[in-house]
XYZ file of C-alpha atoms in Angstrom:
382
model
C -14.401 0.462 -1.528
C -11.033 1.863 -2.562
C -9.163 -1.064 -1.019
C -11.579 -3.547 -2.609
C -10.678 -2.115 -6.028
C -6.970 -2.118 -5.260
C -7.243 -5.743 -4.104
C -8.341 -7.162 -7.459
C -6.412 -4.700 -9.648
C -3.074 -5.616 -8.024
C -3.546 -9.258 -9.054
C -5.170 -8.642 -12.434
C -2.637 -6.044 -13.583
C 0.183 -8.528 -14.406
C -2.323 -11.030 -15.837
C -3.816 -8.328 -18.072
C -0.439 -7.085 -19.268
C 0.844 -10.604 -19.967
C -2.379 -11.381 -21.866
C -1.727 -8.318 -24.029
C 1.686 -9.796 -24.908
C 4.005 -7.791 -22.670
C 7.062 -9.219 -20.874
C 7.716 -9.456 -17.104
C 10.175 -6.568 -17.446
C 7.459 -4.405 -19.020
C 5.097 -5.395 -16.198
C 7.695 -4.212 -13.682
C 8.108 -0.903 -15.533
C 4.339 -0.337 -15.461
C 4.344 -0.955 -11.694
C 7.234 1.497 -11.301
C 5.424 4.165 -13.338
C 2.317 3.720 -11.184
C 4.201 4.099 -7.914
C 6.238 7.041 -9.205
C 3.087 8.861 -10.321
C 1.461 8.214 -6.930
C 4.523 9.698 -5.240
C 4.305 12.933 -7.219
C 0.583 13.247 -6.458
C 1.284 12.646 -2.774
C 3.942 15.369 -2.750
C 1.385 17.770 -4.194
C -1.038 16.774 -1.425
C 1.630 17.708 1.127
C 1.565 21.305 -0.086
C -2.193 21.498 -0.604
C -3.445 19.521 2.411
C -3.221 22.417 4.874
C -4.615 24.957 2.388
C -7.762 23.286 1.046
C -10.683 21.304 2.368
C -9.733 17.609 2.558
C -13.168 16.619 1.230
C -12.644 18.330 -2.116
C -9.235 16.737 -2.585
C -10.655 13.307 -1.791
C -13.417 13.885 -4.352
C -10.814 14.835 -6.980
C -8.834 11.665 -6.213
C -11.992 9.521 -6.504
C -12.699 11.100 -9.904
C -9.181 10.168 -11.000
C -9.863 6.569 -9.951
C -12.933 6.489 -12.190
C -10.988 7.865 -15.152
C -8.149 5.385 -14.558
C -10.436 2.342 -14.638
C -12.113 3.399 -17.874
C -8.781 4.186 -19.556
C -7.200 0.857 -18.505
C -10.137 -1.095 -19.928
C -9.770 0.585 -23.325
C -5.986 0.848 -23.794
C -3.842 -1.754 -25.577
C -0.785 0.279 -26.547
C 2.102 -0.093 -24.100
C 3.086 3.588 -24.048
C -0.504 4.594 -23.418
C -0.771 2.072 -20.579
C 2.447 3.512 -19.154
C 0.959 7.025 -19.169
C -2.270 5.797 -17.540
C -0.310 3.988 -14.827
C 1.775 7.108 -14.163
C -1.086 9.634 -14.123
C -3.794 7.431 -12.604
C -4.475 5.643 -9.332
C -3.608 2.036 -10.241
C -1.971 0.549 -7.136
C 0.176 -2.535 -7.860
C 0.897 -3.118 -4.190
C -2.688 -3.249 -2.859
C -1.240 -1.588 0.210
C -0.878 1.822 1.795
C 0.728 3.515 -1.208
C -1.902 5.914 -2.426
C -2.691 9.593 -2.832
C -5.725 8.991 -0.570
C -3.652 7.951 2.449
C -2.325 11.315 3.762
C -5.735 12.928 3.299
C -7.550 10.188 5.182
C -4.924 10.079 7.940
C -5.211 13.827 8.557
C -9.023 13.625 8.547
C -9.036 10.769 11.074
C -6.460 12.247 13.446
C -8.287 15.540 13.912
C -11.326 13.641 15.274
C -9.694 11.561 18.059
C -7.660 11.887 21.260
C -4.076 10.644 21.663
C -5.279 7.607 23.606
C -7.768 6.659 20.874
C -5.512 7.351 17.874
C -3.768 3.985 17.432
C -7.012 2.060 17.954
C -8.766 4.166 15.317
C -5.955 3.597 12.825
C -6.094 -0.131 13.597
C -9.844 -0.242 12.827
C -9.333 1.864 9.707
C -6.599 -0.523 8.521
C -8.651 -3.594 9.487
C -11.615 -2.522 7.346
C -9.339 -1.625 4.441
C -7.443 -4.907 4.603
C -10.627 -6.995 4.740
C -11.941 -5.106 1.732
C -8.638 -5.680 -0.069
C -8.871 -9.392 0.737
C -12.360 -9.503 -0.735
C -10.980 -7.736 -3.803
C -8.265 -10.368 -4.137
C -10.951 -13.055 -4.089
C -12.892 -11.152 -6.765
C -9.791 -11.275 -8.990
C -10.675 -14.905 -9.738
C -13.927 -13.907 -11.506
C -12.373 -13.787 -15.019
C -11.459 -17.477 -14.663
C -15.177 -18.288 -14.536
C -16.151 -15.993 -17.413
C -16.290 -18.841 -19.942
C -19.341 -20.212 -18.114
C -21.337 -17.254 -19.450
C -19.568 -17.251 -22.820
C -17.278 -14.305 -22.086
C -13.640 -14.244 -23.208
C -11.119 -14.078 -20.362
C -9.484 -10.873 -21.637
C -12.882 -9.183 -21.964
C -13.731 -10.237 -18.405
C -10.509 -8.674 -17.129
C -11.358 -5.434 -18.907
C -14.778 -5.471 -17.238
C -13.006 -5.722 -13.883
C -11.262 -2.424 -14.685
C -14.714 -0.975 -15.451
C -15.765 -2.190 -11.994
C -12.723 -0.360 -10.614
C -14.027 2.865 -12.166
C -17.469 2.267 -10.600
C -15.735 1.859 -7.239
C -14.306 5.353 -7.786
C -17.801 6.753 -8.359
C -19.196 5.043 -5.260
C -16.264 6.227 -3.173
C -16.777 9.778 -4.388
C -20.407 9.686 -3.227
C -19.244 8.700 0.255
C -16.452 11.291 0.372
C -19.050 13.953 -0.504
C -20.748 13.227 2.844
C -17.685 14.205 4.896
C -18.132 17.411 6.916
C -16.493 20.574 5.631
C -13.390 21.845 7.403
C -12.797 25.548 7.822
C -9.176 26.274 6.824
C -7.589 28.839 9.138
C -5.038 31.389 7.970
C -2.434 29.805 10.265
C -2.879 26.262 8.956
C -3.017 27.519 5.372
C 0.580 28.699 5.746
C 1.742 25.557 7.518
C 3.628 22.755 5.843
C 6.470 21.512 8.007
C 7.746 23.603 10.899
C 9.102 22.486 14.283
C 8.872 18.788 13.379
C 10.788 19.079 10.118
C 13.889 17.166 11.297
C 11.808 14.320 12.734
C 9.694 14.021 9.584
C 12.722 14.033 7.263
C 14.462 11.328 9.287
C 11.318 9.189 9.368
C 10.819 9.753 5.632
C 14.355 8.520 4.918
C 13.818 5.345 6.942
C 10.347 4.710 5.523
C 11.845 5.116 2.053
C 14.286 2.284 2.718
C 11.385 0.106 3.868
C 9.334 1.009 0.800
C 12.239 0.442 -1.597
C 12.593 -3.027 -0.114
C 8.851 -3.684 -0.321
C 8.786 -2.605 -3.969
C 10.663 -5.787 -4.888
C 7.663 -7.822 -3.708
C 4.602 -5.668 -4.432
C 1.517 -7.836 -4.738
C 1.498 -7.764 -8.542
C 5.091 -9.026 -8.678
C 4.550 -11.589 -5.922
C 1.620 -12.895 -7.965
C 3.873 -12.984 -11.030
C 6.496 -14.966 -9.054
C 3.882 -17.516 -7.977
C 2.481 -17.752 -11.531
C 5.890 -18.353 -13.103
C 7.673 -20.455 -10.471
C 4.822 -22.696 -9.322
C 2.317 -22.288 -12.199
C -0.338 -21.010 -9.794
C -3.717 -20.389 -11.447
C -5.548 -17.070 -11.280
C -8.340 -18.512 -9.136
C -5.807 -20.087 -6.734
C -3.965 -16.768 -6.542
C -7.222 -14.986 -5.726
C -7.925 -17.372 -2.837
C -4.347 -17.129 -1.558
C -4.286 -13.322 -1.591
C -7.711 -13.290 0.046
C -6.281 -15.170 3.015
C -3.132 -13.043 3.158
C -5.433 -10.026 3.286
C -7.533 -11.546 6.063
C -4.455 -12.365 8.134
C -3.078 -8.862 7.620
C -6.427 -7.347 8.551
C -6.748 -9.117 11.882
C -3.140 -8.300 12.741
C -4.085 -4.595 12.988
C -6.139 -4.749 16.206
C -3.459 -7.057 17.624
C -0.895 -4.369 16.786
C -2.967 -1.729 18.607
C -3.261 -4.009 21.665
C 0.465 -4.795 21.587
C 1.475 -1.145 21.170
C -0.303 -0.239 24.414
C 1.974 -2.705 26.216
C 5.377 -2.398 24.526
C 5.077 0.904 22.612
C 4.587 1.870 18.980
C 8.230 1.611 17.857
C 8.796 -1.764 19.536
C 5.603 -3.114 17.953
C 6.741 -1.949 14.521
C 10.186 -3.515 14.801
C 9.601 -6.754 16.681
C 6.783 -7.893 14.405
C 8.460 -6.798 11.185
C 11.735 -8.710 11.561
C 10.092 -12.185 11.870
C 7.954 -11.422 8.811
C 11.097 -10.657 6.794
C 12.661 -13.924 7.923
C 9.552 -15.776 6.700
C 9.839 -14.053 3.306
C 13.511 -14.990 3.080
C 12.681 -18.642 3.745
C 9.837 -18.560 1.198
C 12.302 -17.528 -1.507
C 14.038 -20.894 -1.112
C 10.962 -23.037 -0.501
C 11.103 -26.135 -2.743
C 7.342 -26.677 -2.959
C 4.276 -24.512 -3.474
C 2.584 -25.482 -0.144
C 5.712 -24.574 1.812
C 6.109 -21.271 -0.026
C 2.448 -20.365 0.540
C 2.644 -21.301 4.237
C 5.664 -19.055 4.781
C 4.039 -16.217 2.861
C 0.943 -16.570 5.053
C 3.143 -16.265 8.146
C 4.645 -13.146 6.616
C 1.166 -11.741 5.921
C 0.151 -12.259 9.549
C 3.100 -10.151 10.766
C 4.303 -7.812 8.031
C 1.495 -5.248 8.210
C 1.378 -4.766 11.976
C 3.522 -1.675 11.506
C 0.879 0.008 9.298
C -1.502 1.420 11.953
C 1.341 1.895 14.434
C 3.468 3.775 11.895
C 0.572 6.047 10.928
C -0.275 6.712 14.560
C 3.365 7.415 15.450
C 3.823 9.975 12.656
C 0.624 11.789 13.629
C 1.680 11.761 17.313
C 5.150 13.298 16.997
C 4.170 16.342 14.893
C 1.975 19.361 15.618
C -1.660 19.479 14.489
C -0.978 22.043 11.752
C 1.741 19.792 10.301
C -0.251 16.559 10.131
C -1.371 16.615 6.487
C 2.124 17.657 5.392
C 3.797 15.071 7.655
C 1.561 12.280 6.341
C 2.329 13.362 2.789
C 6.075 13.889 3.218
C 6.498 10.495 4.852
C 4.281 8.820 2.220
C 5.691 10.487 -0.907
C 9.316 9.360 -0.442
C 7.954 5.879 0.272
C 6.194 5.929 -3.091
C 9.285 7.281 -4.862
C 11.507 4.660 -3.282
C 8.996 1.893 -3.967
C 8.754 3.060 -7.580
C 12.366 2.191 -8.317
C 12.343 -1.442 -7.242
C 9.524 -3.097 -9.277
C 11.384 -2.417 -12.528
C 14.533 -3.920 -10.979
C 12.504 -6.905 -9.831
C 11.043 -7.261 -13.322
C 14.553 -7.257 -14.777
C 15.600 -9.968 -12.309
C 12.539 -12.031 -13.265
C 13.388 -11.599 -16.943
C 16.962 -12.728 -16.246
C 15.537 -15.862 -14.544
C 16.719 -14.735 -11.065
C 13.156 -15.228 -9.931
C 13.657 -15.566 -6.170
C 16.264 -12.836 -5.735
C 13.703 -9.998 -5.362
C 12.289 -11.772 -2.295
C 15.761 -12.120 -0.774
C 16.651 -8.473 -1.420
C 13.354 -7.339 0.083
C 13.800 -9.379 3.263
C 17.397 -8.282 3.925
C 16.724 -4.575 3.353
C 13.634 -4.644 5.584
C 15.617 -6.132 8.460
C 18.192 -3.347 8.067
C 15.369 -0.770 8.149
C 13.897 -2.227 11.342
C 17.215 -2.114 13.166
C 17.853 1.487 12.102
C 14.343 2.552 13.154
C 14.833 1.034 16.607
C 18.205 2.750 17.077
C 17.021 6.168 15.900
C 13.564 6.479 17.480
C 13.259 4.274 20.558
C 13.752 7.364 22.782
C 11.204 9.602 20.988
C 7.902 8.506 22.474
C 4.364 9.645 21.540
C 2.339 11.550 24.190
C 0.438 8.492 25.429
C 3.695 6.633 26.241
C 5.381 9.433 28.219
């Protein structure tokens, strides 16, 4: 449900802001504020995750989602929208940048064995990606609002109301999670023996996230709208299929990781996806650009379940919530800086340069990850 909401909000956010009269640069700043706010919330989760029941924190996050959707549907003032983006749960990337992620990762990992872990994360990511793809398809609904006599802007606002209802429904499901007894030992734990590993991974993941922030889904949609005059309904269909391709890459990643290892799977699927993005930046026609972006979608997210599984595998049980948070929070902080830069490049008519910057930096990240961590193997690979 959460990923379904993120799927349509990521596409509708730039459309909504442009309809309210804001510039591409202002859209980028809103995306930056959203990612920066998510990072601060995720840092807080890192300190609280070992001390409090995960269920209650997930319920609080779901309540924030509900409040965010209502506030976005009512606000017109740019400064107010900026505050809502910063303090709320709006996710411009429709990806794994969310305050929910470290909580859900810790909850999943405590229920499975080492051998099952990557497969569970692959199924978790598969379901989320399919839901996100369905959300992207739902983003086209405002284009058909005139059939029932509804203004397009009003229809977009109603989609933010739907986002708030998703928060309520998600909260009802989170309430069914079993309680976890918090021990005195885990209540004191944040990062201990795995601190050096987590900090090094966080630094590398930050580089990856900074690169990805140049092409978050909202900004990629903006690029397609402005360069190729793509319609909202066409964008919804396109992002639906990118979501489907990403979703079915997750079980493939789990299968591949059992044969070549988690790190090798992360690196050797990520580099070709970055090359496809680089080529898309220079594509002369819309069909060619979309084809290359679909190739990227089929490969670029194969590191998501493998990365989550790897982080959970190389730290102790008491450190898992903190490790998930402290590798996610710097990612959000790093990703928060680049959308505003991308918006400035769009405004300066350098429309394809964010795609180029993203691709080059991601290739650098992959090479560094391979050099630094190919010898540190998770328990199931030893």
